[in-house]
Coordinates of C-alpha atoms and ligand atoms in Angstrom, one line a residue:
Chain A
X521 CA 60.7 108.9 114.6
X522 CA 57.8 109.5 117.0
X523 CA 58.3 111.1 120.3
X524 CA 58.7 108.7 123.2
X525 CA 60.1 105.8 121.1
X526 CA 63.0 104.7 123.2
X527 CA 66.3 103.5 121.7
X528 CA 67.0 99.9 122.5
X529 CA 70.4 98.4 123.3
X530 CA 70.4 96.7 119.9
X531 CA 69.8 100.0 118.2
X532 CA 72.9 101.5 119.9
X533 CA 75.0 98.5 118.9
X534 CA 73.7 98.5 115.3
X535 CA 74.3 102.2 114.8
X536 CA 77.7 102.0 116.4
X537 CA 78.7 99.2 114.1
X538 CA 77.5 101.1 111.0
X539 CA 79.6 104.1 112.2
X540 CA 82.6 101.8 113.0
X541 CA 82.5 103.0 116.6
X542 CA 83.4 100.8 119.5
X543 CA 81.3 101.5 122.6
X544 CA 82.6 99.7 125.7
X545 CA 79.9 97.4 127.1
X546 CA 79.6 99.3 130.3
X547 CA 78.8 102.5 128.4
X548 CA 76.1 101.2 126.1
X549 CA 73.4 102.0 128.5
X550 CA 74.6 105.6 129.0
X551 CA 74.7 106.2 125.2
X552 CA 71.2 104.6 125.0
X553 CA 69.9 107.1 127.4
X554 CA 71.6 110.0 125.6
X555 CA 70.3 109.0 122.2
X556 CA 66.8 108.6 123.6
X557 CA 67.0 112.1 125.1
X558 CA 68.0 113.6 121.8
X559 CA 65.2 111.8 119.9
X560 CA 62.8 112.9 122.5
X561 CA 63.9 116.5 122.2
X562 CA 63.6 116.4 118.4
X563 CA 60.3 114.6 118.8
X564 CA 58.8 117.7 120.4
X565 CA 58.6 119.2 116.9
X566 CA 56.0 116.7 116.0
X567 CA 53.7 118.1 118.7
X568 CA 53.2 121.2 116.4
X569 CA 50.9 121.4 113.5
X570 CA 53.3 121.5 110.5
X571 CA 50.9 120.6 107.7
X572 CA 51.6 124.0 106.0
X573 CA 55.4 123.8 106.4
X574 CA 57.5 122.6 103.5
X575 CA 60.2 120.1 104.4
X576 CA 63.5 121.9 104.8
X577 CA 66.6 120.2 103.4
X578 CA 68.7 123.3 103.6
X579 CA 68.6 126.3 105.9
X580 CA 69.4 128.8 103.1
X581 CA 66.7 129.9 100.8
X582 CA 68.9 129.3 97.8
X583 CA 68.6 126.9 94.9
X584 CA 70.6 126.1 91.7
X585 CA 74.1 126.8 92.9
X586 CA 76.5 125.2 90.5
X587 CA 79.7 125.9 88.6
X588 CA 80.8 125.9 85.0
X589 CA 82.4 122.7 83.7
X590 CA 85.9 124.2 83.5
X591 CA 89.0 122.3 84.8
X592 CA 91.1 123.8 87.5
X593 CA 94.6 122.5 88.5
X594 CA 94.7 119.4 90.6
X595 CA 97.1 118.5 93.3
X596 CA 100.4 116.9 92.3
X597 CA 100.5 113.2 93.1
X598 CA 103.1 113.9 95.8
X599 CA 100.8 116.4 97.4
X600 CA 97.8 114.0 97.1
X601 CA 99.7 111.2 98.8
X602 CA 101.4 113.4 101.4
X603 CA 99.1 112.2 104.2
X604 CA 99.0 108.6 103.0
X605 CA 100.6 106.3 105.7
X606 CA 101.5 103.6 103.2
X607 CA 101.6 104.8 99.6
X608 CA 102.7 102.3 96.9
X609 CA 103.0 102.6 93.1
X610 CA 101.5 106.1 93.1
X611 CA 98.4 104.9 94.9
X612 CA 97.0 104.8 98.5
X613 CA 97.8 101.4 99.8
X614 CA 95.1 100.1 102.1
X615 CA 94.4 96.7 103.8
X616 CA 92.8 94.2 101.4
X617 CA 89.2 94.9 100.9
X618 CA 86.5 92.4 100.4
X619 CA 88.0 89.8 102.7
Chain B
X572 CA 61.9 76.9 80.4
X573 CA 58.3 76.5 79.1
X574 CA 55.6 77.8 81.4
X575 CA 58.0 80.3 83.0
X576 CA 58.3 84.0 82.4
X577 CA 61.6 85.9 83.1
X578 CA 61.1 89.2 84.9
X579 CA 64.1 91.6 84.6
X580 CA 64.8 95.1 85.7
X581 CA 68.1 96.9 85.0
X582 CA 70.2 99.3 86.9
X583 CA 72.5 101.2 84.7
X584 CA 75.4 103.5 85.5
X585 CA 76.6 105.9 82.8
X586 CA 79.8 107.9 83.2
X587 CA 79.3 111.4 81.9
X588 CA 82.1 112.8 79.7
X589 CA 82.1 116.2 81.3
X590 CA 85.4 118.1 81.4
X591 CA 85.5 118.0 85.2
X592 CA 84.2 115.9 88.1
X593 CA 80.8 116.1 89.7
X594 CA 81.6 118.2 92.8
X595 CA 85.1 119.6 92.1
X596 CA 86.9 120.9 89.1
X597 CA 89.5 118.2 88.8
X598 CA 89.7 116.9 85.2
X599 CA 87.5 114.0 84.4
X600 CA 89.9 111.8 82.5
X601 CA 90.4 108.1 81.9
X602 CA 93.7 106.2 81.7
X603 CA 96.0 108.8 83.3
X604 CA 98.6 107.9 85.9
X605 CA 97.1 107.1 89.4
X606 CA 96.2 110.0 91.7
X607 CA 97.1 112.8 89.2
X608 CA 93.6 114.3 89.1
X609 CA 92.7 114.9 92.8
X610 CA 92.1 117.8 95.1
X611 CA 91.1 118.4 98.7
X612 CA 87.4 118.0 97.7
X613 CA 87.6 114.6 96.0
X614 CA 90.1 113.4 98.5
X615 CA 87.6 114.3 101.3
X616 CA 90.0 116.6 103.2
X617 CA 88.2 118.2 106.2
X618 CA 86.6 121.6 105.6
X619 CA 86.1 121.3 101.9
X620 CA 82.8 121.8 100.2
X621 CA 81.3 120.3 97.0
X622 CA 80.2 122.5 94.1
X623 CA 78.0 120.7 91.5
X624 CA 79.0 120.6 87.9
X625 CA 76.4 122.6 85.9
X626 CA 76.9 120.6 82.7
X627 CA 76.4 117.3 84.5
X628 CA 73.0 118.6 85.7
X629 CA 72.1 119.7 82.2
X630 CA 73.2 116.3 80.7
X631 CA 71.3 114.3 83.3
X632 CA 68.2 116.4 82.3
X633 CA 68.8 115.7 78.7
X634 CA 69.2 112.0 79.2
X635 CA 66.0 112.0 81.4
X636 CA 64.1 113.7 78.6
X637 CA 65.4 111.2 76.0
X638 CA 64.1 108.4 78.3
X639 CA 60.7 110.1 78.4
X640 CA 61.0 111.1 82.0
X641 CA 59.5 113.9 83.9
X642 CA 62.1 116.4 85.1
X643 CA 61.5 117.1 88.7
X644 CA 60.7 120.7 89.6
X645 CA 62.8 120.2 92.7
X646 CA 65.6 117.8 93.2
X647 CA 67.9 117.1 96.2
X648 CA 71.2 115.5 96.8
X649 CA 71.5 113.0 99.6
X650 CA 74.4 111.3 101.4
X651 CA 74.5 107.5 101.1
X652 CA 76.6 106.4 104.0
X653 CA 78.9 103.3 104.0
X654 CA 82.6 102.6 104.6
X655 CA 84.8 101.4 101.8
X656 CA 88.4 102.6 100.8
X657 CA 87.1 103.8 97.4
X658 CA 84.9 106.3 99.2
X659 CA 87.0 108.7 101.2
X660 CA 84.2 110.8 102.7
X661 CA 82.5 107.7 104.1
X662 CA 79.5 108.6 102.0
X663 CA 78.6 108.9 98.4
X664 CA 76.7 112.0 97.3
X665 CA 73.7 110.6 95.4
X666 CA 70.0 111.2 95.1
X667 CA 67.3 109.4 97.1
X668 CA 63.7 110.4 97.3
X669 CA 63.9 113.5 95.1
X670 CA 65.8 112.4 92.0
X671 CA 66.2 114.7 89.0
X672 CA 64.2 112.6 86.6
X673 CA 61.3 110.1 87.2
X674 CA 58.6 108.1 85.5
X675 CA 59.9 107.6 82.0
X676 CA 59.2 105.2 79.1
X677 CA 61.7 103.9 76.6
X678 CA 60.5 101.9 73.6
X679 CA 62.3 98.7 72.6
X680 CA 61.3 97.7 69.1
X681 CA 61.1 94.0 68.4
X682 CA 60.1 92.1 65.3
X683 CA 56.6 92.0 66.6
X684 CA 56.3 95.7 67.5
X685 CA 57.4 98.0 70.2
X686 CA 57.6 97.1 73.9
X687 CA 57.6 100.1 76.2
X688 CA 60.0 99.7 79.2
X689 CA 59.2 101.8 82.3
X690 CA 61.9 104.0 83.7
X691 CA 61.6 104.4 87.4
X692 CA 64.2 107.2 87.7
X693 CA 67.4 108.7 86.4
X694 CA 69.5 110.5 89.0
X695 CA 73.0 112.0 89.4
X696 CA 75.7 110.8 91.7
X697 CA 79.5 110.6 92.0
X698 CA 81.6 107.6 91.1
X699 CA 83.8 105.8 93.6
X700 CA 87.6 105.6 93.2
X701 CA 89.2 102.7 91.5
X702 CA 90.6 99.9 93.6
X703 CA 93.2 97.4 92.4
X704 CA 93.7 94.3 94.5
X705 CA 97.3 93.1 94.6
X706 CA 99.1 90.2 96.2
X707 CA 97.4 87.1 97.5
X708 CA 95.9 84.5 95.2
X709 CA 95.8 85.8 91.7
X710 CA 92.4 87.1 90.6
X711 CA 90.6 86.4 93.8
X712 CA 89.6 89.4 95.8
X713 CA 89.3 87.5 99.0
X714 CA 92.9 86.4 98.8
X715 CA 94.5 89.8 98.1
X716 CA 97.1 91.0 100.5
X717 CA 96.3 94.7 100.0
X718 CA 94.5 97.1 97.7
X719 CA 95.8 100.2 95.8
X720 CA 93.4 103.1 95.5
X721 CA 93.5 105.6 92.6
X722 CA 91.2 108.6 93.2
X723 CA 91.3 109.9 89.6
X724 CA 87.8 108.4 89.0
X725 CA 86.6 109.3 92.5
X726 CA 83.9 111.9 92.3
X727 CA 83.4 111.8 88.6
X728 CA 79.7 112.2 87.5
X729 CA 77.4 109.2 86.9
X730 CA 73.8 109.0 85.9
X731 CA 72.1 106.0 87.4
X732 CA 69.0 104.7 85.5
X733 CA 66.6 102.2 87.1
X734 CA 64.0 100.5 85.0
X735 CA 60.8 98.8 86.0
X736 CA 60.9 95.0 85.9
X737 CA 59.4 95.2 82.4
X738 CA 61.9 93.1 80.5
X739 CA 60.8 89.6 79.7
X740 CA 63.7 87.9 78.0
X741 CA 67.5 88.1 78.1
X742 CA 67.4 89.2 74.4
X743 CA 65.1 92.0 75.2
X744 CA 67.3 93.2 78.1
X745 CA 70.3 93.2 75.7
X746 CA 68.4 95.1 73.1
X747 CA 67.2 97.7 75.6
X748 CA 70.7 98.2 76.8
X749 CA 72.1 98.5 73.3
X750 CA 69.5 101.1 72.3
X751 CA 70.0 103.0 75.5
X752 CA 73.7 103.0 74.8
X753 CA 73.2 104.3 71.3
X754 CA 70.9 107.0 72.6
X755 CA 73.5 108.1 75.2
X756 CA 76.3 108.2 72.6
X757 CA 74.1 110.2 70.2
X758 CA 73.3 112.7 73.0
X759 CA 77.0 113.2 73.2
X760 CA 77.1 112.9 77.0
X761 CA 79.1 109.6 77.4
X762 CA 81.3 107.2 75.6
X763 CA 79.2 104.5 77.2
X764 CA 81.7 101.7 76.6
X765 CA 81.0 98.7 78.7
X766 CA 84.6 97.4 78.3
X767 CA 85.9 100.6 79.7
X768 CA 83.3 100.8 82.5
X769 CA 81.7 104.0 81.3
X770 CA 78.5 102.0 80.9
X771 CA 77.8 99.5 83.7
X772 CA 74.8 97.3 84.1
X773 CA 73.4 95.2 87.0
X774 CA 70.2 93.1 86.5
X775 CA 67.5 92.3 89.0
X776 CA 66.2 88.9 87.9
X777 CA 63.2 86.8 88.9
X778 CA 60.9 84.3 87.2
X779 CA 57.2 83.5 87.6
X780 CA 54.7 81.1 86.1
X781 CA 53.2 82.4 82.9
X782 CA 50.0 84.3 83.8
X783 CA 51.1 84.6 87.4
X784 CA 50.4 88.0 89.1
X785 CA 53.0 89.7 91.4
X786 CA 56.7 89.2 91.6
X787 CA 58.8 86.4 93.2
X788 CA 62.1 86.9 95.0
X789 CA 64.7 88.6 92.8
X790 CA 68.4 88.2 92.7
X791 CA 70.9 90.9 91.7
X792 CA 73.3 90.0 89.0
X793 CA 76.5 92.1 89.0
X794 CA 79.6 92.6 86.8
X795 CA 78.3 92.0 83.3
X796 CA 80.7 94.1 81.3
X797 CA 79.6 93.4 77.7
X798 CA 76.2 93.2 75.9
X799 CA 76.8 89.6 75.3
X800 CA 77.4 88.9 79.0
X801 CA 74.2 90.8 79.9
X802 CA 72.2 88.4 77.7
X803 CA 74.2 85.3 78.8
X804 CA 74.2 86.2 82.5
X805 CA 70.5 86.8 82.6
X806 CA 69.8 83.6 80.7
X807 CA 71.9 81.6 83.0
X808 CA 70.3 83.1 86.1
X809 CA 66.8 82.6 84.7
X810 CA 67.6 78.9 84.0
X811 CA 69.0 78.5 87.5
X812 CA 65.9 79.9 89.2
X813 CA 63.6 77.8 87.1
X814 CA 65.5 74.7 88.1
X815 CA 65.4 75.7 91.8
X816 CA 61.6 76.1 91.6
X817 CA 61.0 73.0 89.6
X818 CA 63.0 70.9 92.0
X819 CA 60.8 72.2 94.9
X820 CA 63.2 74.8 96.3
X821 CA 63.0 78.5 97.0
X822 CA 65.1 81.3 95.4
X823 CA 66.9 83.3 98.1
X824 CA 67.6 87.0 97.8
X825 CA 71.3 87.5 97.1
X826 CA 73.9 89.3 95.0
X827 CA 75.4 87.1 92.3
X828 CA 78.4 87.2 90.0
X829 CA 78.3 85.9 86.5
X830 CA 81.5 84.4 85.2
X831 CA 81.4 84.7 81.4
X832 CA 84.3 82.2 81.0
X833 CA 82.5 79.3 82.6
X834 CA 78.9 80.6 82.2
X835 CA 78.5 79.9 85.9
X836 CA 76.7 82.0 88.5
X837 CA 78.2 82.4 91.9
X838 CA 77.2 84.1 95.1
X839 CA 79.0 87.3 96.1
X840 CA 79.7 87.9 99.8
X841 CA 77.4 90.7 100.5
X842 CA 78.7 93.9 101.9
X843 CA 78.0 93.9 105.6
X844 CA 74.6 95.6 106.3
X845 CA 74.7 96.8 102.7
X846 CA 71.2 98.1 102.7
X847 CA 71.4 100.4 105.7
X848 CA 72.8 103.5 104.0
X849 CA 71.1 106.0 106.4
X850 CA 70.4 108.5 103.6
X851 CA 69.9 112.1 104.6
X852 CA 69.9 115.4 102.6
X853 CA 73.4 116.6 101.8
X854 CA 73.6 119.8 104.0
X855 CA 76.5 121.2 101.9
X856 CA 74.4 121.4 98.7
X857 CA 71.3 123.4 97.9
X858 CA 68.3 121.9 96.0
X859 CA 68.3 121.9 92.2
X860 CA 65.2 123.3 90.5
X861 CA 65.9 123.0 86.8
X862 CA 64.7 126.2 85.1
X863 CA 62.2 125.8 82.3
X864 CA 64.6 127.4 79.9
X865 CA 67.3 124.9 80.7
X866 CA 64.9 122.0 80.2
X867 CA 63.6 123.3 76.9
X868 CA 67.2 123.9 75.7
X869 CA 68.0 120.3 76.4
X870 CA 64.8 119.0 74.8
X871 CA 65.7 120.9 71.6
X872 CA 69.1 119.2 71.5
X873 CA 67.6 115.7 71.3
X874 CA 67.3 114.2 67.8
X875 CA 65.1 111.5 66.5
X876 CA 65.5 108.5 69.0
X877 CA 66.7 105.1 67.9
X878 CA 63.4 103.4 68.4
X879 CA 61.6 105.8 66.1
X880 CA 64.3 105.4 63.5
X881 CA 64.1 101.6 63.6
X882 CA 60.3 101.9 63.0
X883 CA 60.9 104.3 60.1
X884 CA 63.5 102.1 58.4
X885 CA 61.2 99.1 58.8
X886 CA 59.2 100.7 56.0
X887 CA 61.9 99.7 53.6
X888 CA 64.0 97.0 55.3
X889 CA 63.3 94.0 57.5
X890 CA 63.5 94.3 61.3
X891 CA 66.9 92.8 61.8
X892 CA 68.6 95.1 59.3
X893 CA 66.8 98.1 60.6
X894 CA 67.7 97.3 64.2
X895 CA 71.3 96.4 63.3
X896 CA 71.8 99.7 61.4
X897 CA 70.4 101.8 64.2
X898 CA 71.9 100.0 67.1
X899 CA 75.3 100.2 65.5
X900 CA 74.9 103.9 64.6
X901 CA 75.3 103.1 60.9
X902 CA 71.8 104.2 59.9
X903 CA 72.9 107.8 59.4
X904 CA 75.3 106.7 56.6
X905 CA 72.7 104.2 55.2
X906 CA 70.2 107.1 54.8
X907 CA 72.8 109.2 53.0
X908 CA 73.8 106.6 50.4
X909 CA 71.6 106.5 47.3
X910 CA 70.7 103.2 45.6
X911 CA 68.6 100.1 46.1
X912 CA 67.8 100.1 49.8
X913 CA 68.5 96.5 50.7
X914 CA 71.8 96.4 48.8
X915 CA 72.9 99.6 50.5
X916 CA 71.8 98.4 53.9
X917 CA 73.8 95.1 53.5
X918 CA 76.9 96.8 52.3
X919 CA 76.8 99.4 55.1
X920 CA 76.0 96.9 57.8
X921 CA 78.3 94.1 56.8
X922 CA 81.1 94.6 54.2
X923 CA 81.8 98.3 55.0
X924 CA 81.7 97.6 58.8
X925 CA 84.2 94.8 58.3
X926 CA 86.7 97.3 56.8
X927 CA 86.6 99.5 59.9
X928 CA 85.9 102.6 57.9
X929 CA 84.3 105.3 60.0
X930 CA 80.6 105.7 58.8
X931 CA 80.7 109.4 59.4
X932 CA 83.6 110.0 57.1
X933 CA 82.3 108.1 54.1
X934 CA 81.4 110.0 51.0
X935 CA 77.8 108.7 50.5
X936 CA 77.4 109.6 46.8
X937 CA 80.6 107.8 45.8
X938 CA 79.7 104.8 47.9
X939 CA 76.3 104.7 46.2
X940 CA 78.1 104.5 42.8
X941 CA 80.2 101.7 44.0
X942 CA 77.3 99.7 45.3
X943 CA 75.4 100.2 42.1
X944 CA 78.3 98.7 40.1
X945 CA 79.2 96.0 42.6
X946 CA 78.1 93.1 40.3
X947 CA 80.1 94.4 37.5
X948 CA 83.5 95.0 39.2
X949 CA 85.8 92.3 40.5
X950 CA 85.2 91.3 44.1
X951 CA 88.7 92.1 45.1
X952 CA 88.4 95.6 43.6
X953 CA 85.1 96.2 45.4
X954 CA 86.6 95.2 48.7
X955 CA 89.6 97.4 48.1
X956 CA 87.3 100.3 47.3
X957 CA 85.3 99.8 50.5
X958 CA 88.5 99.8 52.5
X959 CA 89.3 103.2 51.0
X960 CA 85.8 104.6 51.2
X961 CA 86.4 106.4 54.5
X962 CA 89.5 108.1 53.4
X963 CA 89.4 111.8 52.5
X964 CA 89.0 112.6 48.8
X965 CA 87.7 109.1 48.0
X966 CA 86.1 108.7 44.6
X967 CA 84.6 105.6 43.0
X968 CA 85.8 106.4 39.5
X969 CA 89.1 104.5 39.6
X970 CA 87.4 101.3 40.8
X971 CA 84.5 101.6 38.4
X972 CA 87.0 101.6 35.6
X973 CA 88.0 98.0 36.5
X974 CA 84.7 96.5 35.4
X975 CA 85.0 92.7 35.7
X976 CA 85.8 90.7 32.6
X977 CA 82.6 89.1 31.6
X978 CA 83.3 88.7 27.9
X979 CA 83.5 84.9 27.1
X980 CA 86.0 85.5 24.3
X981 CA 88.4 86.9 26.8
X982 CA 87.8 84.3 29.5
X983 CA 87.7 81.1 27.3
X984 CA 91.4 81.0 26.5
X985 CA 92.2 81.4 30.2
X986 CA 89.8 78.6 31.1
X987 CA 91.4 76.4 28.4
X988 CA 94.8 77.0 29.8
X989 CA 93.7 76.1 33.3
X990 CA 92.0 72.9 32.3
X991 CA 95.0 71.8 30.2
X992 CA 97.4 72.4 33.1
X993 CA 95.2 70.4 35.5
X994 CA 94.4 67.2 33.6
X995 CA 94.1 64.9 36.6
X996 CA 91.6 67.3 38.4
X997 CA 89.6 67.5 35.2
X998 CA 89.3 63.7 35.2
X999 CA 88.4 63.6 38.9
X1000 CA 85.7 66.2 38.3
X1001 CA 84.2 64.3 35.4
X1002 CA 84.2 61.1 37.5
X1003 CA 82.0 62.8 40.1
X1004 CA 84.2 65.1 42.3
X1005 CA 82.1 68.2 41.5
X1006 CA 83.5 70.0 44.6
X1007 CA 86.6 70.6 42.4
X1008 CA 84.7 73.4 40.6
X1009 CA 85.8 75.9 43.2
X1010 CA 89.4 74.9 42.6
X1011 CA 89.1 75.7 38.9
X1012 CA 87.3 79.0 39.6
X1013 CA 90.1 79.9 41.9
X1014 CA 92.7 79.1 39.3
X1015 CA 91.0 81.3 36.7
X1016 CA 90.6 84.1 39.1
X1017 CA 94.3 83.9 39.9
X1018 CA 95.2 83.9 36.2
X1019 CA 93.1 87.0 35.7
X1020 CA 94.4 88.8 38.8
X1021 CA 90.9 88.7 40.2
X1022 CA 89.4 90.6 37.3
X1023 CA 87.1 88.0 36.0
X1024 CA 83.5 88.0 36.9
X1025 CA 83.2 84.9 39.1
X1026 CA 79.6 84.2 38.1
X1027 CA 80.5 84.1 34.4
X1028 CA 83.6 82.0 35.1
X1029 CA 81.4 79.5 37.0
X1030 CA 79.0 79.2 34.1
X1031 CA 81.7 78.8 31.4
X1032 CA 83.6 76.2 33.5
X1033 CA 80.4 74.1 34.1
X1034 CA 79.7 74.2 30.4
X1035 CA 83.3 73.2 29.5
X1036 CA 83.7 70.5 32.1
X1037 CA 80.3 69.0 31.5
X1038 CA 81.2 68.4 27.9
Ligands
ZN2051 ZN1 89.0 117.0 92.9

């Protein structure tokens, strides 16, 4: 995003909805200002000439970190479900999806 | 339908049969009790970190090469963010603008030559958990009271393949998918069974006037879990779109569900803001830069591809038989069995397949002897031999000893007996009911315990009854 592009009220509500966050109506403006300030700060970077710099997706200069395809023990079902508030039939029971 | 051209692209998901999941070392299994293959990583407990499965990376490279793709020098995992109970982290680790494999071509042979289908990309990602909807109105997701989530499948490795919209008929789409499946099975990287969900296919469908440039609005067809449904679903959607245009309407962009039972297409409620996934690079994983040695090792493991084999077999068989043999994985046996090519192809493709004998376990030399003698041994014996052909230690000898009785001097007394015992049928035949011939043949075959040569019996009976 370019420097100086302000976040609109709609942007805030949209992002909040995507993140399943509820922002009280009287705080939307405050969040709007905060997000705009963050973007503005990040936008400072684009004032530099970065044409020689490779995009960085990771801070470490490491590639190809992977493991052998060898099974390790899993949790027991009881352990897996220990934090489930409403387990049923060996599964995590959740409110109906798709409705 | 005339004057319109279907334009179809496919999105295919293939479940890799690695020992372990994509980003943790839980076993990758199917059909075990729910939530018996999970760990803090695939349950998304806070503070855990993903570690990629090296074999999954190798196999995705191998598949990409088989699809004629370029293997990226550098590839990055991204987070695809959305909320759903089958996705405990709130994002799926997938690939976005730097996939592992890009720009491929996969040939689909047809009776009129090859058609090259463009492959946009093939990338790695993790599967979601399995959700079962219970309660509410039976079979209707929207009426379910709650859902049960099993994380055994959560985090298992998938390759997603996206084609260009280069397929121009339902039949071609079906054939592409069948040959892709056969390729994947031969690479040894997946069971690729649509019924089990280890091969899944969505289709992007649009139509346009013949000769028209550009693409019209496409719809996305989901949930086609057999090759037949892929063909039928696309055909139904193509017909629907043509009807919409011809009655002056416009096709809207939507996600559709094909119901194979009724053949009807219905609209799926779209996931809210489904296309705002806010992809960003997965900070917990470093880039993949497939070493040249790895790529070459994978390339060396790829055999002759199905399309090339179909073209080769077409030198001695027609297209349908060549295609059928290769698409069903039976061409390997066909090539091992000596004898007249068309006869061998037909037996391998049809009669042997019907017995359920595993082609890889059949003794080709012995099967060749049997096929060579098939007109001389009784039909029942031949069938029996085919059924046994896949068993260890099978030899043709015993069956060849039962050459069918073709000697008229042996058959004539039996024929006389049958005619004498069925006087009224003989009279009926002679007064014009020639369909009764089959009845007499059947009686003679029964009397001889199936050992008579039916062709000779037919001839002798006609002669006797005609007198
Ligand atoms: Zn796990």
